[in-house]
Short mmCIF file of C-alpha atoms in Angstrom, two decimals:
data_model
loop_
_atom_site.label_atom_id
_atom_site.label_comp_id
_atom_site.label_asym_id
_atom_site.label_seq_id
_atom_site.Cartn_x
_atom_site.Cartn_y
_atom_site.Cartn_z
CA UNK W 14 120.35 79.66 -86.29
CA UNK W 15 116.59 79.63 -86.21
CA UNK W 16 113.82 78.74 -88.69
CA UNK W 17 114.06 81.93 -90.29
CA UNK W 18 117.77 81.75 -90.85
CA UNK W 19 117.41 78.11 -92.39
CA UNK W 20 114.93 79.58 -94.66
CA UNK W 21 117.34 82.36 -95.74
CA UNK W 22 120.17 79.54 -96.22
CA UNK W 23 117.58 77.52 -98.37
CA UNK W 24 116.79 80.63 -100.44
CA UNK W 25 120.62 81.55 -100.78
CA UNK W 26 121.26 77.78 -101.87
CA UNK W 27 118.22 78.03 -104.51
CA UNK W 28 119.42 81.35 -105.87
CA UNK W 29 123.08 80.91 -106.19
CA UNK W 30 124.23 77.01 -106.02
CA UNK W 31 123.94 74.69 -108.90
CA UNK W 32 120.65 72.97 -108.40
CA UNK W 33 122.11 69.43 -108.84
CA UNK W 34 121.47 67.99 -105.11
CA UNK W 35 118.36 66.15 -104.43
CA UNK W 36 118.41 67.43 -100.81
CA UNK W 37 116.72 66.43 -97.71
CA UNK W 38 114.71 69.35 -96.27
CA UNK W 39 117.12 69.77 -93.14
CA UNK W 40 119.96 72.27 -92.42
CA UNK W 41 122.34 71.29 -90.04
CA UNK W 42 124.32 73.78 -87.84
CA UNK W 43 126.65 71.74 -85.53
CA UNK W 44 127.31 68.25 -84.45
CA UNK W 45 128.83 66.29 -81.46
CA UNK W 46 129.81 62.63 -81.45
CA UNK W 47 127.32 60.38 -83.67
CA UNK W 48 124.39 63.11 -83.25
CA UNK W 49 123.61 66.17 -85.46
CA UNK W 50 121.56 69.26 -84.81
CA UNK W 51 119.31 71.26 -87.20
CA UNK W 52 118.24 74.79 -87.24
CA UNK W 53 115.64 74.18 -85.02
CA UNK W 54 117.68 72.32 -82.50
CA UNK W 55 116.33 68.87 -83.30
CA UNK W 56 118.76 66.09 -82.80
CA UNK W 57 119.41 63.44 -85.48
CA UNK W 58 121.55 60.16 -84.89
CA UNK W 59 123.81 59.95 -87.74
CA UNK W 60 124.02 56.53 -89.47
CA UNK W 61 125.55 58.04 -92.44
CA UNK W 62 128.62 59.78 -91.38
CA UNK W 63 128.52 62.08 -94.32
CA UNK W 64 128.64 59.04 -96.69
CA UNK W 65 131.27 57.11 -94.88
CA UNK W 66 133.55 60.27 -93.98
CA UNK W 67 133.30 61.22 -90.64
CA UNK W 68 135.37 58.38 -88.99
CA UNK W 69 135.24 60.10 -85.53
CA UNK W 70 132.05 61.44 -85.73
CA UNK W 71 131.60 65.25 -85.11
CA UNK W 72 133.60 67.71 -83.42
CA UNK W 73 136.04 65.18 -82.27
CA UNK W 74 138.50 66.74 -79.86
CA UNK W 75 141.59 65.08 -81.28
CA UNK W 76 140.64 66.16 -85.00
CA UNK W 77 139.41 69.47 -84.02
CA UNK W 78 142.51 70.32 -82.17
CA UNK W 79 144.96 68.89 -85.01
CA UNK W 80 143.34 71.00 -87.40
CA UNK W 81 143.25 74.27 -85.31
CA UNK W 82 146.84 73.93 -84.37
CA UNK W 83 148.09 73.07 -87.76
CA UNK W 84 146.17 76.05 -89.17
CA UNK W 85 147.72 78.35 -86.97
CA UNK W 86 151.16 77.24 -88.35
CA UNK W 87 150.98 76.44 -92.16
CA UNK W 88 148.36 75.41 -94.40
CA UNK W 89 149.89 75.20 -97.63
CA UNK W 90 153.08 75.80 -99.64
CA UNK W 91 152.65 73.47 -102.75
CA UNK W 92 154.80 70.21 -103.33
CA UNK W 93 157.89 72.02 -104.45
CA UNK W 94 158.52 71.91 -100.67
CA UNK W 95 158.09 69.12 -98.07
CA UNK W 96 156.37 69.67 -94.99
CA UNK W 97 156.54 67.59 -91.75
CA UNK W 98 152.65 66.64 -91.84
CA UNK W 99 153.03 65.22 -95.12
CA UNK W 100 155.99 63.03 -94.26
CA UNK W 101 154.64 61.76 -91.03
CA UNK W 102 151.37 60.87 -92.64
CA UNK W 103 152.92 59.01 -95.55
CA UNK W 104 154.94 57.00 -92.79
CA UNK W 105 151.81 56.21 -90.87
CA UNK W 106 149.51 55.47 -93.69
CA UNK W 107 151.92 52.98 -95.43
CA UNK W 108 152.30 51.20 -92.06
CA UNK W 109 148.83 50.64 -91.44
CA UNK W 110 147.68 50.11 -95.13
CA UNK W 111 150.53 47.48 -95.75
CA UNK W 112 151.67 49.45 -98.77
CA UNK W 113 154.80 50.83 -99.78
CA UNK W 114 154.38 54.25 -101.15
CA UNK W 115 151.93 56.94 -101.10
CA UNK W 116 150.57 59.81 -103.27
CA UNK W 117 148.28 62.32 -101.76
CA UNK W 118 145.64 64.27 -103.65
CA UNK W 119 142.20 65.88 -102.65
CA UNK W 120 139.48 63.12 -103.22
CA UNK W 121 138.51 59.69 -104.20
CA UNK W 122 137.92 60.46 -107.85
CA UNK W 123 141.30 62.19 -108.11
CA UNK W 124 142.83 59.07 -106.39
CA UNK W 125 141.16 56.71 -108.90
CA UNK W 126 142.17 58.73 -111.91
CA UNK W 127 145.98 58.67 -110.64
CA UNK W 128 145.80 54.82 -110.29
CA UNK W 129 144.38 54.44 -113.62
CA UNK W 130 147.04 56.82 -114.97
CA UNK W 131 149.77 54.94 -113.26
CA UNK W 132 148.44 51.62 -114.89
CA UNK W 133 148.39 52.91 -118.18
CA UNK W 134 151.96 53.97 -117.79
CA UNK W 135 153.13 50.51 -116.36
CA UNK W 136 150.99 48.70 -119.36
CA UNK W 137 152.90 50.82 -121.91
CA UNK W 138 156.20 49.88 -120.48
CA UNK W 139 155.28 46.44 -120.61
CA UNK W 140 154.15 46.31 -124.20
CA UNK W 141 150.51 46.14 -123.48
CA UNK W 142 147.42 48.18 -124.41
CA UNK W 143 145.58 50.73 -122.11
CA UNK W 144 142.20 49.20 -121.66
CA UNK W 145 140.96 49.28 -117.80
CA UNK W 146 138.45 46.44 -116.89
CA UNK W 147 135.95 47.57 -114.17
CA UNK W 148 132.92 46.02 -112.64
CA UNK W 149 129.01 46.25 -113.44
CA UNK W 150 127.38 48.59 -110.72
CA UNK W 151 130.58 50.17 -109.57
CA UNK W 152 131.28 53.62 -108.62
CA UNK W 153 134.53 55.32 -108.69
CA UNK W 154 133.82 58.82 -108.79
CA UNK W 155 132.15 61.70 -110.89
CA UNK W 156 135.02 62.92 -113.19
CA UNK W 157 134.61 61.75 -116.78
CA UNK W 158 137.13 59.23 -116.50
CA UNK W 159 135.72 57.85 -113.48
CA UNK W 160 132.11 57.61 -114.40
CA UNK W 161 133.29 55.86 -117.56
CA UNK W 162 134.13 53.10 -115.19
CA UNK W 163 130.91 52.98 -113.59
CA UNK W 164 127.31 53.00 -113.75
CA UNK W 165 125.44 54.07 -116.98
CA UNK W 166 122.88 56.21 -115.19
CA UNK W 167 125.91 58.75 -114.30
CA UNK W 168 127.39 58.74 -117.74
CA UNK W 169 124.55 58.69 -119.99
CA UNK W 170 124.17 62.54 -120.03
CA UNK W 171 127.83 63.24 -120.62
CA UNK W 172 128.68 61.30 -123.80
CA UNK W 173 131.10 60.45 -125.39
CA UNK W 174 132.77 58.60 -122.84
CA UNK W 175 136.51 58.20 -123.06
CA UNK W 176 137.53 55.00 -124.71
CA UNK W 177 139.60 51.89 -123.70
CA UNK W 178 137.30 50.84 -120.95
CA UNK W 179 135.59 47.55 -120.57
CA UNK W 180 133.06 46.32 -117.78
CA UNK W 181 131.99 43.06 -116.76
CA UNK W 182 129.55 41.61 -114.05
CA UNK W 183 130.69 41.87 -110.37
CA UNK W 184 131.79 38.39 -108.87
CA UNK W 185 131.94 37.04 -112.16
CA UNK W 186 135.62 35.85 -112.69
CA UNK W 187 134.82 33.86 -116.05
CA UNK W 188 133.56 37.10 -117.68
CA UNK W 189 136.71 38.95 -116.44
CA UNK W 190 138.96 36.14 -117.71
CA UNK W 191 137.19 36.33 -120.99
CA UNK W 192 137.74 40.16 -121.33
CA UNK W 193 141.50 39.97 -120.77
CA UNK W 194 143.68 40.45 -123.69
CA UNK W 195 146.80 41.93 -124.77
CA UNK W 196 145.36 45.24 -124.71
CA UNK W 197 144.37 44.94 -120.91
CA UNK W 198 146.29 47.25 -118.48
CA UNK W 199 144.47 46.97 -115.32
CA UNK W 200 141.49 45.72 -113.28
CA UNK W 201 139.96 47.95 -110.69
CA UNK W 202 137.50 46.68 -108.15
CA UNK W 203 135.69 47.92 -105.07
CA UNK W 204 136.21 45.20 -102.58
CA UNK W 205 132.86 46.18 -101.13
CA UNK W 206 130.72 47.85 -103.54
CA UNK W 207 129.31 51.10 -101.86
CA UNK W 208 127.00 53.11 -104.22
CA UNK W 209 126.16 49.93 -105.95
CA UNK W 210 124.22 48.72 -103.10
CA UNK W 211 126.60 47.47 -100.48
CA UNK W 212 127.85 44.20 -102.33
CA UNK W 213 130.83 42.38 -100.92
CA UNK W 214 133.10 40.75 -103.35
CA UNK W 215 133.62 37.01 -102.64
CA UNK W 216 136.83 35.57 -101.34
CA UNK W 217 137.16 33.32 -104.39
CA UNK W 218 136.55 36.09 -106.89
CA UNK W 219 139.38 38.47 -105.46
CA UNK W 220 141.84 35.84 -104.95
CA UNK W 221 141.54 34.80 -108.65
CA UNK W 222 141.57 38.42 -109.85
CA UNK W 223 145.19 38.46 -108.10
CA UNK W 224 146.18 35.25 -109.72
CA UNK W 225 144.82 36.41 -113.27
CA UNK W 226 146.62 39.73 -112.85
CA UNK W 227 149.82 38.03 -112.09
CA UNK W 228 149.70 35.69 -114.94
CA UNK W 229 149.02 38.48 -117.43
CA UNK W 230 151.10 41.35 -115.78
CA UNK W 231 148.10 43.58 -115.10
CA UNK W 232 147.79 46.08 -112.36
CA UNK W 233 145.24 45.10 -109.92
CA UNK W 234 143.64 48.32 -108.29
CA UNK W 235 141.36 48.25 -105.37
CA UNK W 236 139.13 51.22 -104.70
CA UNK W 237 138.91 51.52 -101.34
CA UNK W 238 137.59 54.92 -100.97
CA UNK W 239 134.42 53.89 -99.07
CA UNK W 240 135.62 50.66 -97.51
CA UNK W 241 139.01 52.07 -96.12
CA UNK W 242 140.16 53.24 -92.88
CA UNK W 243 138.49 50.79 -90.44
CA UNK W 244 135.12 50.71 -92.08
CA UNK W 245 135.23 46.88 -92.22
CA UNK W 246 136.93 46.33 -89.06
CA UNK W 247 140.47 46.16 -90.77
CA UNK W 248 142.36 49.20 -91.71
CA UNK W 249 141.60 48.15 -95.45
CA UNK W 250 139.29 45.75 -96.93
CA UNK W 251 142.19 43.98 -98.69
CA UNK W 252 143.53 42.85 -95.18
CA UNK W 253 139.99 41.44 -94.22
CA UNK W 254 140.19 39.37 -97.43
CA UNK W 255 143.89 38.68 -97.35
CA UNK W 256 144.31 39.62 -101.11
CA UNK W 257 146.84 42.45 -101.65
CA UNK W 258 146.42 44.78 -104.87
CA UNK W 259 149.14 46.57 -106.63
CA UNK W 260 147.21 50.00 -106.04
CA UNK W 261 144.82 50.88 -103.44
CA UNK W 262 142.95 54.28 -103.60
CA UNK W 263 141.64 55.77 -100.38
CA UNK W 264 139.80 59.19 -99.31
CA UNK W 265 136.51 59.46 -97.48
CA UNK W 266 137.27 58.46 -93.86
CA UNK W 267 141.01 59.41 -94.33
CA UNK W 268 140.40 62.80 -93.24
CA UNK W 269 137.35 62.20 -91.10
CA UNK W 270 135.68 65.08 -92.65
CA UNK W 271 138.66 67.13 -94.27
CA UNK W 272 139.29 66.60 -97.67
CA UNK W 273 142.25 64.16 -98.79
CA UNK W 274 142.66 61.38 -101.05
CA UNK W 275 145.68 59.01 -101.51
CA UNK W 276 147.03 56.57 -104.16
CA UNK W 277 149.04 53.66 -102.28
CA UNK W 278 151.28 51.30 -104.12
CA UNK W 279 153.60 48.51 -103.85
CA UNK W 280 157.13 49.53 -104.29
CA UNK W 281 157.72 47.82 -107.80
CA UNK W 282 154.46 49.53 -108.92
CA UNK W 283 155.25 53.23 -107.49
CA UNK W 284 158.74 52.96 -109.13
CA UNK W 285 157.38 53.40 -112.59
CA UNK W 286 156.40 57.05 -111.85
CA UNK W 287 159.15 59.63 -112.43
CA UNK W 288 159.40 63.31 -111.51
CA UNK W 289 156.95 65.15 -113.66
CA UNK W 290 154.67 62.11 -114.73
CA UNK W 291 152.03 63.36 -111.98
CA UNK W 292 151.36 66.06 -109.62
CA UNK W 293 148.98 68.04 -107.40
CA UNK W 294 148.82 71.65 -106.24
CA UNK W 295 146.60 70.94 -103.08
CA UNK W 296 147.22 67.45 -102.65
CA UNK W 297 148.96 66.66 -99.33
CA UNK W 298 148.92 70.00 -97.96
CA UNK W 299 150.02 70.19 -94.34
CA UNK W 300 146.37 71.07 -92.97
CA UNK W 301 144.78 67.93 -94.84
CA UNK W 302 147.64 65.65 -93.63
CA UNK W 303 147.58 66.87 -90.01
CA UNK W 304 143.87 65.88 -89.81
CA UNK W 305 144.40 62.59 -91.66
CA UNK W 306 147.18 61.94 -89.27
CA UNK W 307 145.04 62.56 -86.28
CA UNK W 308 142.39 60.26 -87.44
CA UNK W 309 144.82 57.55 -88.03
CA UNK W 310 146.23 57.87 -84.40
CA UNK W 311 142.77 58.10 -82.76
CA UNK W 312 141.60 55.10 -84.47
CA UNK W 313 144.71 53.19 -83.13
CA UNK W 314 144.42 54.97 -79.74
CA UNK W 315 140.82 54.33 -79.12
CA UNK W 316 140.77 50.74 -80.42
CA UNK W 317 138.18 51.58 -83.18
CA UNK W 318 139.08 48.51 -85.41
CA UNK W 319 138.34 45.95 -82.68
CA UNK W 320 135.17 48.10 -81.95
CA UNK W 321 134.01 48.22 -85.42
CA UNK W 322 134.55 44.29 -85.98
CA UNK W 323 132.04 43.94 -82.83
CA UNK W 324 129.71 46.54 -83.71
CA UNK W 325 129.49 45.56 -87.14
CA UNK W 326 128.44 41.87 -86.02
CA UNK W 327 126.02 43.55 -83.58
CA UNK W 328 124.44 45.69 -86.07
CA UNK W 329 124.23 42.95 -88.68
CA UNK W 330 122.39 40.85 -86.02
CA UNK W 331 119.86 43.44 -85.13
CA UNK W 332 119.27 44.18 -88.90
CA UNK W 333 118.79 40.28 -89.44
CA UNK W 334 116.25 40.13 -86.73
CA UNK W 335 114.50 43.32 -88.09
CA UNK W 336 114.27 41.10 -91.58
CA UNK W 337 112.75 38.21 -89.78
CA UNK W 338 109.96 40.74 -88.55
CA UNK W 339 109.54 42.13 -92.05
CA UNK W 340 110.13 39.33 -94.56
CA UNK W 341 108.05 40.99 -97.32
CA UNK W 342 109.71 44.14 -97.15
CA UNK W 343 113.60 43.36 -96.50
CA UNK W 344 114.86 40.81 -98.90
CA UNK W 345 118.67 40.61 -97.79
CA UNK W 346 121.33 42.09 -95.54
CA UNK W 347 124.58 42.53 -96.91
CA UNK W 348 128.05 44.11 -95.85
CA UNK W 349 131.09 43.97 -93.71
CA UNK W 350 131.77 45.78 -90.52
CA UNK W 351 129.85 49.06 -90.24
CA UNK W 352 129.15 49.17 -93.74
CA UNK W 353 125.73 47.56 -94.03
CA UNK W 354 122.93 47.64 -96.69
CA UNK W 355 119.45 46.73 -96.22
CA UNK W 356 117.99 45.35 -99.42
CA UNK W 357 114.36 46.39 -99.66
CA UNK W 358 111.73 45.26 -102.15
CA UNK W 359 110.76 48.92 -103.21
CA UNK W 360 112.45 52.07 -103.60
CA UNK W 361 114.00 53.39 -100.24
CA UNK W 362 113.93 57.24 -100.91
CA UNK W 363 110.37 57.43 -99.11
CA UNK W 364 111.43 55.03 -96.37
CA UNK W 365 114.69 57.11 -95.65
CA UNK W 366 112.80 60.29 -95.56
CA UNK W 367 110.45 58.62 -92.86
CA UNK W 368 113.42 57.66 -91.00
CA UNK W 369 114.68 61.03 -91.07
CA UNK W 370 111.74 62.35 -89.51
CA UNK W 371 112.12 59.85 -86.75
CA UNK W 372 115.58 61.65 -85.97
CA UNK W 373 117.85 58.87 -87.79
CA UNK W 374 120.17 59.56 -90.76
CA UNK W 375 120.62 56.90 -93.41
CA UNK W 376 120.88 56.86 -97.05
CA UNK W 377 118.89 55.42 -100.04
CA UNK W 378 121.37 53.83 -102.49
CA UNK W 379 121.16 51.76 -105.55
CA UNK W 380 117.46 52.56 -105.57
CA UNK W 381 116.23 50.06 -103.20
CA UNK W 382 118.72 49.64 -100.58
CA UNK W 383 119.09 51.57 -97.20
CA UNK W 384 122.59 52.32 -96.40
CA UNK W 385 123.96 52.33 -92.78
CA UNK W 386 127.89 53.65 -92.43
CA UNK W 387 127.84 55.45 -88.97
CA UNK W 388 130.98 56.82 -87.41
CA UNK W 389 133.22 54.32 -86.08
CA UNK W 390 132.65 55.80 -82.62
CA UNK W 391 129.34 54.64 -82.67
CA UNK W 392 127.99 52.73 -79.57
CA UNK W 393 125.78 49.58 -79.44
CA UNK W 394 123.15 51.82 -77.85
CA UNK W 395 123.18 54.06 -80.68
CA UNK W 396 123.04 51.01 -83.12
CA UNK W 397 119.84 50.13 -81.24
CA UNK W 398 118.40 53.54 -81.98
CA UNK W 399 119.09 53.32 -85.71
CA UNK W 400 117.70 49.91 -86.13
CA UNK W 401 114.69 50.75 -83.76
CA UNK W 402 113.99 53.92 -85.92
CA UNK W 403 113.88 51.82 -89.11
CA UNK W 404 111.56 49.48 -87.54
CA UNK W 405 109.21 52.60 -86.71
CA UNK W 406 109.93 53.87 -90.19
CA UNK W 407 108.86 50.46 -91.83
CA UNK W 408 105.57 50.47 -89.81
CA UNK W 409 104.72 53.96 -90.80
CA UNK W 410 105.35 53.27 -94.23
CA UNK W 411 103.49 50.32 -94.40
CA UNK W 412 100.43 52.30 -92.69
CA UNK W 413 100.62 54.95 -95.29
CA UNK W 414 100.62 52.58 -98.24
#
């Protein structure tokens, strides 16, 4: 595709698509590994991975091959029937996640909705109310139910919100404790807040949440839509912290770019759902499951968990060194593994735009944070390019001020 075709794509988008995305002025045509190419043939190093989605980068032969093979055999039959890819993925995902059972859906928001629904059923059976406690600056999806659990800026134009939802400050266990009552059904938390600015929970906070939920018979839900499938150097962040939830939600990286979501549960929790309580038309279709199974197998076969621990430490080291060079611009580096946030002293959208012009893709989140969540196949040389690109962008930003 040349520039004329790119202009045509932009015109078509503006004429026919909902104008709800604040898109960057780039149209991509293809990718390979950690590199994307636009309509003019310019290469960009991908430090965003489609917002923590493209686990294996772009056009990984194992993932492409699995999708092509399955598409040629069977794509969808509904959950009135069983397919082999779904059963195989269920076995693999429960093994690596340390959970007992799984329900497949299509997205992270769906997974969180399913988890909340199950938590409320359990609470009713235990004689409790249906209130859900979430944490400030959380992000759990874009449905009415999930935006009600998150940040006000996503909910304010869509009032009224569903009721029986409460929110307290992140990492403040006393605020959580004060909110718990006999009306509380569950607590939902991101072990590492993503859209909120890459804020990891403290070990003590998660450990005490576990104790609190056990004491009051509450369901503890970990939203690992962004932190899951190797992003922290562990299959799931709960394994990094050593605090197991009752329910765990997963999506994004699970399909490596193909849409799939999952609700994972301990056996005792899963047993509360009976036939007819919940369901999905597309969820767990054989094509999505074949893709996700290829992702999990490849992460395992290529040793990407170990690599992510090493590369995450390396990226953190490079970013801390950059912070020392720009102490008035960079206030803090936060994150775990290959989920790192650079807290700036000012809004980051202009900085990320300059970085894009340098051929490096990152995102501006929480207003003043530069987020790096590259594919797990990233090399240290590519991480060097990302950090060097950010340094150049900072120099150019300062020169323009």
